[in-house]
CSV table of C-alpha atoms in Angstrom, one decimal:
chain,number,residue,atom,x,y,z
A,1,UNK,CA,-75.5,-92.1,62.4
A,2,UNK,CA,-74.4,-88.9,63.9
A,3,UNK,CA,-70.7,-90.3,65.1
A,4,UNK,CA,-69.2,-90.0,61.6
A,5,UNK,CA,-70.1,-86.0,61.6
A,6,UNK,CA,-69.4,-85.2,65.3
A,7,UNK,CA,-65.9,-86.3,65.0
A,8,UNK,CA,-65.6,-84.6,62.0
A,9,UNK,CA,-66.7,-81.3,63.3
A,10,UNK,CA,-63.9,-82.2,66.3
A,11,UNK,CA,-61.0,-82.7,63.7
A,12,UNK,CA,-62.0,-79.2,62.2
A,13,UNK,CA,-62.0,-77.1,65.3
A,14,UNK,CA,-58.9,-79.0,66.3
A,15,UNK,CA,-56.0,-76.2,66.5
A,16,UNK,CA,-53.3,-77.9,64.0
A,17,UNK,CA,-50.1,-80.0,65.3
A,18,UNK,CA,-46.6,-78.5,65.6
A,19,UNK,CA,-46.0,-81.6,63.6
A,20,UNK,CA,-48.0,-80.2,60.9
A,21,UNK,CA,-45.7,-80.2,57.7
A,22,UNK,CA,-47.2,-76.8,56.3
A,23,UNK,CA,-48.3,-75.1,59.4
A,24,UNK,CA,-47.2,-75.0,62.7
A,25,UNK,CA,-49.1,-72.6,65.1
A,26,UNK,CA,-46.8,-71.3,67.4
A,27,UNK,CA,-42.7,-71.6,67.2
A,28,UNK,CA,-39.6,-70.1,69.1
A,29,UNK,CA,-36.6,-69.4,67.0
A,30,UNK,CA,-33.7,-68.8,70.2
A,31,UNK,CA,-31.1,-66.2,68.8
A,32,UNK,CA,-27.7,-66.1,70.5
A,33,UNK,CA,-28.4,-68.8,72.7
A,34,UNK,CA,-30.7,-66.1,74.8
A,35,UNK,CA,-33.4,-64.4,73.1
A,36,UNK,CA,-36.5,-66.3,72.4
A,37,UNK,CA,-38.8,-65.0,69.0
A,38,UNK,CA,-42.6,-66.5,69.2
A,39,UNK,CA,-43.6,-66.7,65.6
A,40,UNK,CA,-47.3,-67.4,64.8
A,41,UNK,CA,-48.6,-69.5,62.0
A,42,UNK,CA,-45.4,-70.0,60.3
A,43,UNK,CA,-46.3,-71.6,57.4
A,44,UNK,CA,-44.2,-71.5,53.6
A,45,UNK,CA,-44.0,-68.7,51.9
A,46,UNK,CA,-45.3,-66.2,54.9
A,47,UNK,CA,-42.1,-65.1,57.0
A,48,UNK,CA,-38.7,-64.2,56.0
A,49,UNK,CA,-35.5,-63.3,57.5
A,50,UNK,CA,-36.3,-59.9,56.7
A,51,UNK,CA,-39.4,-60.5,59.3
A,52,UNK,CA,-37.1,-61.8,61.5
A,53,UNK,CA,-34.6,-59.2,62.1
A,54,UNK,CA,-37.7,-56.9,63.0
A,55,UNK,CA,-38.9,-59.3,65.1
A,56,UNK,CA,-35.3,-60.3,66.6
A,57,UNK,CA,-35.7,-55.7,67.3
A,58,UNK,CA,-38.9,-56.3,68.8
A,59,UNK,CA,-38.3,-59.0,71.5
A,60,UNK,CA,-35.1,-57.6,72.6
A,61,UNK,CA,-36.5,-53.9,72.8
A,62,UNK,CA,-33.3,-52.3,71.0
A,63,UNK,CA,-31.7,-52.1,67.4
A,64,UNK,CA,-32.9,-51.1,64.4
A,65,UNK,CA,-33.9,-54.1,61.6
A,66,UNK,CA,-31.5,-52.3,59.0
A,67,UNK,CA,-28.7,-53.2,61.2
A,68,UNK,CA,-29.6,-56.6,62.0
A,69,UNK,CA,-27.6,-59.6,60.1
A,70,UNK,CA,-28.9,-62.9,61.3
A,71,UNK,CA,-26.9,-66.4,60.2
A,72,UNK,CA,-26.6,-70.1,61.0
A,73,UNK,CA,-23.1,-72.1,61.6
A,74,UNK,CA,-23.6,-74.1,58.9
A,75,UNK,CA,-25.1,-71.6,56.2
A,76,UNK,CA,-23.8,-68.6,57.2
A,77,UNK,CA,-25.3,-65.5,56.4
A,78,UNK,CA,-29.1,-65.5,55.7
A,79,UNK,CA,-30.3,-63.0,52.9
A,80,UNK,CA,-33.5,-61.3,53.8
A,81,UNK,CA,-35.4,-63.2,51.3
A,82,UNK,CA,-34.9,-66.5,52.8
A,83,UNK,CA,-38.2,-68.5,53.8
A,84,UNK,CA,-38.0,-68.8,57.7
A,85,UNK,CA,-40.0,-72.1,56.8
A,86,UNK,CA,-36.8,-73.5,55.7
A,87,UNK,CA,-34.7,-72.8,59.0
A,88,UNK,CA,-37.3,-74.6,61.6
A,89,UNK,CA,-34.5,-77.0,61.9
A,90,UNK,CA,-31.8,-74.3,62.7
A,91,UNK,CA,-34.2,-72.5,64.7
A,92,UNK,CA,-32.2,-73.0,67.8
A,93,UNK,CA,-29.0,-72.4,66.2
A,94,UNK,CA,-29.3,-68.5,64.8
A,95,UNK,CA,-27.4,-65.8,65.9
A,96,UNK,CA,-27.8,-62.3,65.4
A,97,UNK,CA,-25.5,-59.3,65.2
A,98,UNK,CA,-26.0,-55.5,65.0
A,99,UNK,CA,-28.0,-55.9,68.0
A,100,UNK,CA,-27.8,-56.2,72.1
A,101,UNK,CA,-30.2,-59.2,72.7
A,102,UNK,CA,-29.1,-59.9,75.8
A,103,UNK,CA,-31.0,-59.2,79.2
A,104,UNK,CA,-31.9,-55.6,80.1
A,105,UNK,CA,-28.8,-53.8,82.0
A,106,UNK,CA,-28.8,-50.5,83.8
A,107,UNK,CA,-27.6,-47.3,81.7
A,108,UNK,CA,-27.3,-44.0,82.9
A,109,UNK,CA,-29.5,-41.1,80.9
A,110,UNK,CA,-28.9,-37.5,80.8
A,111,UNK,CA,-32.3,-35.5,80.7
A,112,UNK,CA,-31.8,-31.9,79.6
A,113,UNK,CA,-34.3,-28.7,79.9
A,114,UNK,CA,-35.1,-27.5,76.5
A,115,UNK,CA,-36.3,-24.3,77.5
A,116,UNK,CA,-34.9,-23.0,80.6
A,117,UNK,CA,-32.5,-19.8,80.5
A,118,UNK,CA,-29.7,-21.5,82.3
A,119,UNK,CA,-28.8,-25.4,82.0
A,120,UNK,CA,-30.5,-27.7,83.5
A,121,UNK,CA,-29.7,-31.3,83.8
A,122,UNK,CA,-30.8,-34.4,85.7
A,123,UNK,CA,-29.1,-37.4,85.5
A,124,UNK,CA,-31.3,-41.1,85.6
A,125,UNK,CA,-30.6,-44.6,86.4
A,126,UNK,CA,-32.8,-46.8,84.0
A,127,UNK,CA,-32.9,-49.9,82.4
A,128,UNK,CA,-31.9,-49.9,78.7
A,129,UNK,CA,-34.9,-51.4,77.3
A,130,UNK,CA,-36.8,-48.7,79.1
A,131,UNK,CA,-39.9,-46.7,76.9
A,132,UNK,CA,-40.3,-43.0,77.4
A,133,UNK,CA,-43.7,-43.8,79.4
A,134,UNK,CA,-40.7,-45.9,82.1
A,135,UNK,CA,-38.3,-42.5,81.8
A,136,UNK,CA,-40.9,-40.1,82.7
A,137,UNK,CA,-42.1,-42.5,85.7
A,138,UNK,CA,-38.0,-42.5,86.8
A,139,UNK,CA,-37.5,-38.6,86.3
A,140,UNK,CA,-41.1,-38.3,88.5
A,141,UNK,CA,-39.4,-40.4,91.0
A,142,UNK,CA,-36.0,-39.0,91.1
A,143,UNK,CA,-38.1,-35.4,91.5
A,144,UNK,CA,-40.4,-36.7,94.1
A,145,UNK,CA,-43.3,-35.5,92.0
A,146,UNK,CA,-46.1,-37.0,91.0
A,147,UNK,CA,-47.8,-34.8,88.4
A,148,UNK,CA,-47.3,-37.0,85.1
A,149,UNK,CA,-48.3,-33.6,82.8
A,150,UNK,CA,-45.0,-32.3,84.5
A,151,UNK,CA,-42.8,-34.0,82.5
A,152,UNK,CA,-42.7,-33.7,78.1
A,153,UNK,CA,-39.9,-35.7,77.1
A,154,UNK,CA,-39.4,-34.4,73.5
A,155,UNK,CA,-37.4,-33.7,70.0
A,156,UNK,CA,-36.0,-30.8,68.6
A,157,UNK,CA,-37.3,-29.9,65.2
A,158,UNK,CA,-36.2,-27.7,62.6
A,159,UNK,CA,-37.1,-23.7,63.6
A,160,UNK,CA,-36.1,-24.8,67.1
A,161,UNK,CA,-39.4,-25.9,67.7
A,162,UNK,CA,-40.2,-29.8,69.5
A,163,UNK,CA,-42.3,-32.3,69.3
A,164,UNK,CA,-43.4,-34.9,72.0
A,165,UNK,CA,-42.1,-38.5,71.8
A,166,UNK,CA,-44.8,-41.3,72.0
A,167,UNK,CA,-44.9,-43.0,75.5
A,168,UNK,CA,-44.4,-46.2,73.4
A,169,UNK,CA,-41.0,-45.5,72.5
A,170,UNK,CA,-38.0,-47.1,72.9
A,171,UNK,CA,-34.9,-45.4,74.9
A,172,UNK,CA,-32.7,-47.7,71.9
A,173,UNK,CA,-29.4,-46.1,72.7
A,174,UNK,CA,-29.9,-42.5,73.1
A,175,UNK,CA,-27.4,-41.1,76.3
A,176,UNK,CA,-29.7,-38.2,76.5
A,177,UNK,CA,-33.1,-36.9,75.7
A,178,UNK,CA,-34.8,-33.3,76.1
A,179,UNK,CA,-37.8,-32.5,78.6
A,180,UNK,CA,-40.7,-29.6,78.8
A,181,UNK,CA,-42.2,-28.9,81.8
A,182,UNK,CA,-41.1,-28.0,85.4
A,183,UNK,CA,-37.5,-27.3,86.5
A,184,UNK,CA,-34.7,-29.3,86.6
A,185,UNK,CA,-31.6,-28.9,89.1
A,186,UNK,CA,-28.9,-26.6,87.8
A,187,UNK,CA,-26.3,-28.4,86.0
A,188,UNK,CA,-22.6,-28.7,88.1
A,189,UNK,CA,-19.7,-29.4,85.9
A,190,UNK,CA,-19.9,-33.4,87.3
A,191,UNK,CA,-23.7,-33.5,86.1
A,192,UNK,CA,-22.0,-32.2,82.8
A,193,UNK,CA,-19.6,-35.3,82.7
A,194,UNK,CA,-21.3,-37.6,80.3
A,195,UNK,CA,-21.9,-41.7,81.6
A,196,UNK,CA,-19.5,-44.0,80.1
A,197,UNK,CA,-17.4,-41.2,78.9
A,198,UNK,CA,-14.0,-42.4,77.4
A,199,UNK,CA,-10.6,-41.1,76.6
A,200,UNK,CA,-10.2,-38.4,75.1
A,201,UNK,CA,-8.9,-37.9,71.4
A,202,UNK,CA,-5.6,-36.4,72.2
A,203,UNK,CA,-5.3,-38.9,75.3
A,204,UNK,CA,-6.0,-42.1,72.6
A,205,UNK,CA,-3.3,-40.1,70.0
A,206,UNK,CA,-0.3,-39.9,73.2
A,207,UNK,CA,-1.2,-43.9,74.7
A,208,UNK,CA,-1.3,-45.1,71.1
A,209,UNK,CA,2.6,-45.9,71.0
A,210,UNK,CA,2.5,-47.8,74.3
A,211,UNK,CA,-0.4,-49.7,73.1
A,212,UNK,CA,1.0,-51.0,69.9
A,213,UNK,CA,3.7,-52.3,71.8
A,214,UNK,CA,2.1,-54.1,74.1
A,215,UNK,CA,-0.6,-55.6,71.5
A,216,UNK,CA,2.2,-56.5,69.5
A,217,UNK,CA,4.3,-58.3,72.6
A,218,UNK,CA,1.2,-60.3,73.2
A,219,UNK,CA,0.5,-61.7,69.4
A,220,UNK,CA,3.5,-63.6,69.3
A,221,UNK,CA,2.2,-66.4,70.0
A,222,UNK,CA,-1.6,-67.5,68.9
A,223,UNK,CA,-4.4,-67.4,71.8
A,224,UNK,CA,-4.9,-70.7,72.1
A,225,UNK,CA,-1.5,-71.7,73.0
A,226,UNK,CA,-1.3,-69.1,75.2
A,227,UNK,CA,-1.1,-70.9,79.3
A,228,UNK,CA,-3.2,-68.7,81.6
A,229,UNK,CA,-1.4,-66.4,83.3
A,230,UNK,CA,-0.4,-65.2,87.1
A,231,UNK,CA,-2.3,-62.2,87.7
A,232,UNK,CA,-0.8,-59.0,87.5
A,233,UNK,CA,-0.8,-55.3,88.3
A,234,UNK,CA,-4.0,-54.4,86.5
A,235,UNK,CA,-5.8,-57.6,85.9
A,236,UNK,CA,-8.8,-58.6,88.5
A,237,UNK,CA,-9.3,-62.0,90.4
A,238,UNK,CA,-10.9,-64.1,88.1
A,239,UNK,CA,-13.2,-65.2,90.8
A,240,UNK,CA,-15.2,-62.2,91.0
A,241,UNK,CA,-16.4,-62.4,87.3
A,242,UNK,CA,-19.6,-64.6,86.9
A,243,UNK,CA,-20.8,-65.8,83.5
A,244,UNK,CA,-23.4,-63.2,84.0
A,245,UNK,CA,-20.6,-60.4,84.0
A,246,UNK,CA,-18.8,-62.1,81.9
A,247,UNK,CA,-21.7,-61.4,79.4
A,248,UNK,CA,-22.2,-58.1,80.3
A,249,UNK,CA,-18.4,-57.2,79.7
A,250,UNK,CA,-18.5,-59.0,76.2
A,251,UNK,CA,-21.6,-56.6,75.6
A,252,UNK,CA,-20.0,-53.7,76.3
A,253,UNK,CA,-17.3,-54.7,73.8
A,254,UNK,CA,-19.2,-55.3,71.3
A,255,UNK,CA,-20.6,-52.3,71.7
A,256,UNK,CA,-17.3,-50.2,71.7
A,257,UNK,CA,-16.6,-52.7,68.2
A,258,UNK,CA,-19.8,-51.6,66.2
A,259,UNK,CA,-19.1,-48.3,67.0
A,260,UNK,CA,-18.6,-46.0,63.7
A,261,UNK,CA,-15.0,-44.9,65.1
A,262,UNK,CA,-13.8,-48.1,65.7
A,263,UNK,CA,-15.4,-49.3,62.3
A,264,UNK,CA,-13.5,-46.3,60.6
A,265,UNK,CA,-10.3,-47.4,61.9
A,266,UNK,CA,-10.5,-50.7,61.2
A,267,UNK,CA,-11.8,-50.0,57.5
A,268,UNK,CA,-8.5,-48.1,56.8
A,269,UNK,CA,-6.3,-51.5,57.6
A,270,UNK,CA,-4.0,-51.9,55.0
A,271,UNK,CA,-3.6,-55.4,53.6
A,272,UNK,CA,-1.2,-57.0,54.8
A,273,UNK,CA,0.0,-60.1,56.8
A,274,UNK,CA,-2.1,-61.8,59.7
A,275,UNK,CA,0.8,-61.0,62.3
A,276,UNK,CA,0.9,-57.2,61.1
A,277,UNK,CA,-2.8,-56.7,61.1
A,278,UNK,CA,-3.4,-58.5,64.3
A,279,UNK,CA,-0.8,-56.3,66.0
A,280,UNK,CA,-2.5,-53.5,64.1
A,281,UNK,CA,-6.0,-54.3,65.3
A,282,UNK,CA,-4.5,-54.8,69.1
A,283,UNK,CA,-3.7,-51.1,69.1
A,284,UNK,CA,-7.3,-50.1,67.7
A,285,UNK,CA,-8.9,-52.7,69.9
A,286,UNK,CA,-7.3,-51.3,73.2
A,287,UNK,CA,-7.4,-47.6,72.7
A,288,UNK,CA,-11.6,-47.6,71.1
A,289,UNK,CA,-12.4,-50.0,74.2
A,290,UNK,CA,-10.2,-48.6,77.1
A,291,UNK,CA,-12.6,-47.5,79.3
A,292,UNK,CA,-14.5,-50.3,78.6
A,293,UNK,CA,-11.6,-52.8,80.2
A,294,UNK,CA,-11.5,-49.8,83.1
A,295,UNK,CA,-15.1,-50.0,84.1
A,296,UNK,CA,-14.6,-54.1,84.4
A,297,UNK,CA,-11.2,-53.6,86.6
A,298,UNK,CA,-8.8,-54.5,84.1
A,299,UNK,CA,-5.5,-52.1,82.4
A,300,UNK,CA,-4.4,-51.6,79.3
A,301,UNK,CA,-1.2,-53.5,79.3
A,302,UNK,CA,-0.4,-57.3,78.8
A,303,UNK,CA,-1.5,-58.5,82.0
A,304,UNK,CA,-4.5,-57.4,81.7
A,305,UNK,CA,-5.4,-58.8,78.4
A,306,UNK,CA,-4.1,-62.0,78.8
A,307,UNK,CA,-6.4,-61.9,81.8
A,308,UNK,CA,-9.1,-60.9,80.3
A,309,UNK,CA,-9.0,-63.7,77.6
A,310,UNK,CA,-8.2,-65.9,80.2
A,311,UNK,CA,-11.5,-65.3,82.1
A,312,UNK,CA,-13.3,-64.7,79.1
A,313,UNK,CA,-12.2,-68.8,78.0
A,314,UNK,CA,-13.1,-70.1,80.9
A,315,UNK,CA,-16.9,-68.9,80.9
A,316,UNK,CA,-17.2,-70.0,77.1
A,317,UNK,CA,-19.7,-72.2,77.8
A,318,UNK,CA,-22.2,-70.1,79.4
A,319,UNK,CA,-25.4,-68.9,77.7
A,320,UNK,CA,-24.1,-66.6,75.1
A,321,UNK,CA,-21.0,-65.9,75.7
A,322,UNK,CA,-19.4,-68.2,73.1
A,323,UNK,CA,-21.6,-65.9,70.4
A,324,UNK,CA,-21.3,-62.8,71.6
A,325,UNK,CA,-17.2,-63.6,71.5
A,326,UNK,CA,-18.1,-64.4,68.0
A,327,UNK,CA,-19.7,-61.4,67.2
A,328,UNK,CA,-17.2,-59.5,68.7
A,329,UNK,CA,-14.1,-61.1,66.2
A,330,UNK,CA,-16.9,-60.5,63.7
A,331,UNK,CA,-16.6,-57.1,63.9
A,332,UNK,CA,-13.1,-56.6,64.3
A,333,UNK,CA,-13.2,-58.7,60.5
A,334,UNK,CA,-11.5,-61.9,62.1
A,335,UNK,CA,-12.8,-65.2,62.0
A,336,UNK,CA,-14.3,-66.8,65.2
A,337,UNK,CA,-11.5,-67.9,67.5
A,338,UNK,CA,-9.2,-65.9,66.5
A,339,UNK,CA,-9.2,-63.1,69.2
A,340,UNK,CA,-10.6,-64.9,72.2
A,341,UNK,CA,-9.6,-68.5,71.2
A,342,UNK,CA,-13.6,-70.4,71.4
A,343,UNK,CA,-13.8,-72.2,68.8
């Protein structure tokens, strides 16, 4: 009888069952509520979180692994030898910090002349997930040129020689990158002004008084008693921020938070009471992200921050913004909840 062997020969080339309790072909392990991870052929013993994090690098197109700490509600942080295997339940339920894996937003980039006499300087709207192959299409563009061999984005080496960066590269944070090649326009002293640029030091050392007095009026009673506020001098309409700004706003936060100035700061804390440190970290928190709350529409002063968490609370339920607030009290060394009241 040949029906025995044909369906055996379909049960072998049959691709194996998600429900397959030692291999499952293709799975999605959603970080933040937002970025999706396609593992292949996860089976026991073959990935780890140390995979992971490069993976978590890969699909969101920023962030470096080393950075990277991925964790679960109920098991907090995963060490990098865990068996991904063992989180397929959770797989839906990880969140990642160290890392933007949010949607790709606009940045600006300088692009500098690394060989002309005088400074040169052209300044280029991109998205931040952008390769240098996407740059050099945007500074063609910008330069209404079309020879590709006209544009060398490079690195400076040691000697003061370069070296030309892959097209496959990432963009992964820089502000500014060096080109070889034709001209650029002549830097003016606007061009010079860098994109996002914040207070200065000596600006943060004279506000810095104000500041603690403010943060320390508005801890004097925990966020989540706080009733929302009438708006102020300084503090937007709530109605013109959208769960998608929202997002981006928390982004830029976090941001600011990881930063190794803010971390500095924050490491020198001295140990003392909740009230003391929170007061403490309000000052820290509002001079490191000042411009930050600028670029949004908000001030620095008490209306403004009670508007802020207000509009912040209200959106806690869209698609990430719950975890990125999270992440956000994570670096500042608080527990979740504590800063922007989500629990």
């Amino acid at each position: 009888s040949t029906a025995a062997p044909s369906a055996a020969i379909a049960a072998a080339a049959a691709p194996v069952s998600v429900a397959s309790p030692e291999l499952w072909d293709e799975v999605e392990f959603v970080i933040n509520g937002e970025l999706t991870v396609k593992l292949d052929r996860l089976q026991p013993g073959r990935l780890t979180v140390a995979d992971l994090r490069r993976r978590i690098c890969d699909a969101a197109r920023r962030g470096k692994a080393a950075e990277v700490q991925v964790e679960c509600p109920s098991r907090g942080k995963l060490s990098d030898s865990t068996d991904l295997f063992s989180l397929l339940e959770l797989r839906r339920d990880l969140r990642a910090s160290g890392v933007d894996t949010g949607p790709p937003r606009k940045v600006q980039l300088r692009v500098v002349h690394g060989a002309s006499d005088e400074r040169q300087l052209l300044v280029v709207t991109v998205d931040d997930v952008s390769s240098v192959g996407d740059i050099r299409s945007a500074i063609l563009a910008q330069l209404n040129d079309t020879q590709r061999s006209n544009v060398r984005l490079v690195k400076r080496l040691a000697g003061g020689t370069f070296a030309s960066l892959p097209d496959g590269e990432l963009l992964n944070g820089r502000k500014e990158l060096i080109m070889l090649g034709r001209s650029l326009p002549v830097a003016s002293q606007q061009d010079e002004a860098a994109p996002e640029q914040g207070p200065s030091r000596q600006q943060q050392v004279q506000q810095q008084p104000v500041r603690q007095q403010q943060q320390q009026q508005q801890q004097q009673q925990p966020l989540q008693q706080q009733q929302p506020p009438a708006r102020e001098a300084g503090s937007p309409s709530p109605a013109i921020f959208d769960q998608a700004k929202v997002l981006d706003f928390l982004r830029a936060l976090k941001r600011k938070c990881d930063g190794h100035e803010f971390q500095g700061q924050i490491s020198k804390l001295p140990a003392s009471g909740a009230s003391a440190a929170r007061a403490h970290l309000g000052t820290i928190f509002a001079v490191h992200c000042r411009d930050v709350l600028q670029a949004f529409g908000w001030g620095v002063n008490k209306a403004a921050f009670d508007g802020m968490f207000q509009v912040v609370f209200e959106h806690r339920s869209g698609p990430g913004v719950a975890a990125t607030a999270w992440d956000i009290e994570k670096s500042m060394r608080m527990k979740p909840g504590d800063w922007f009241g989500i629990g």
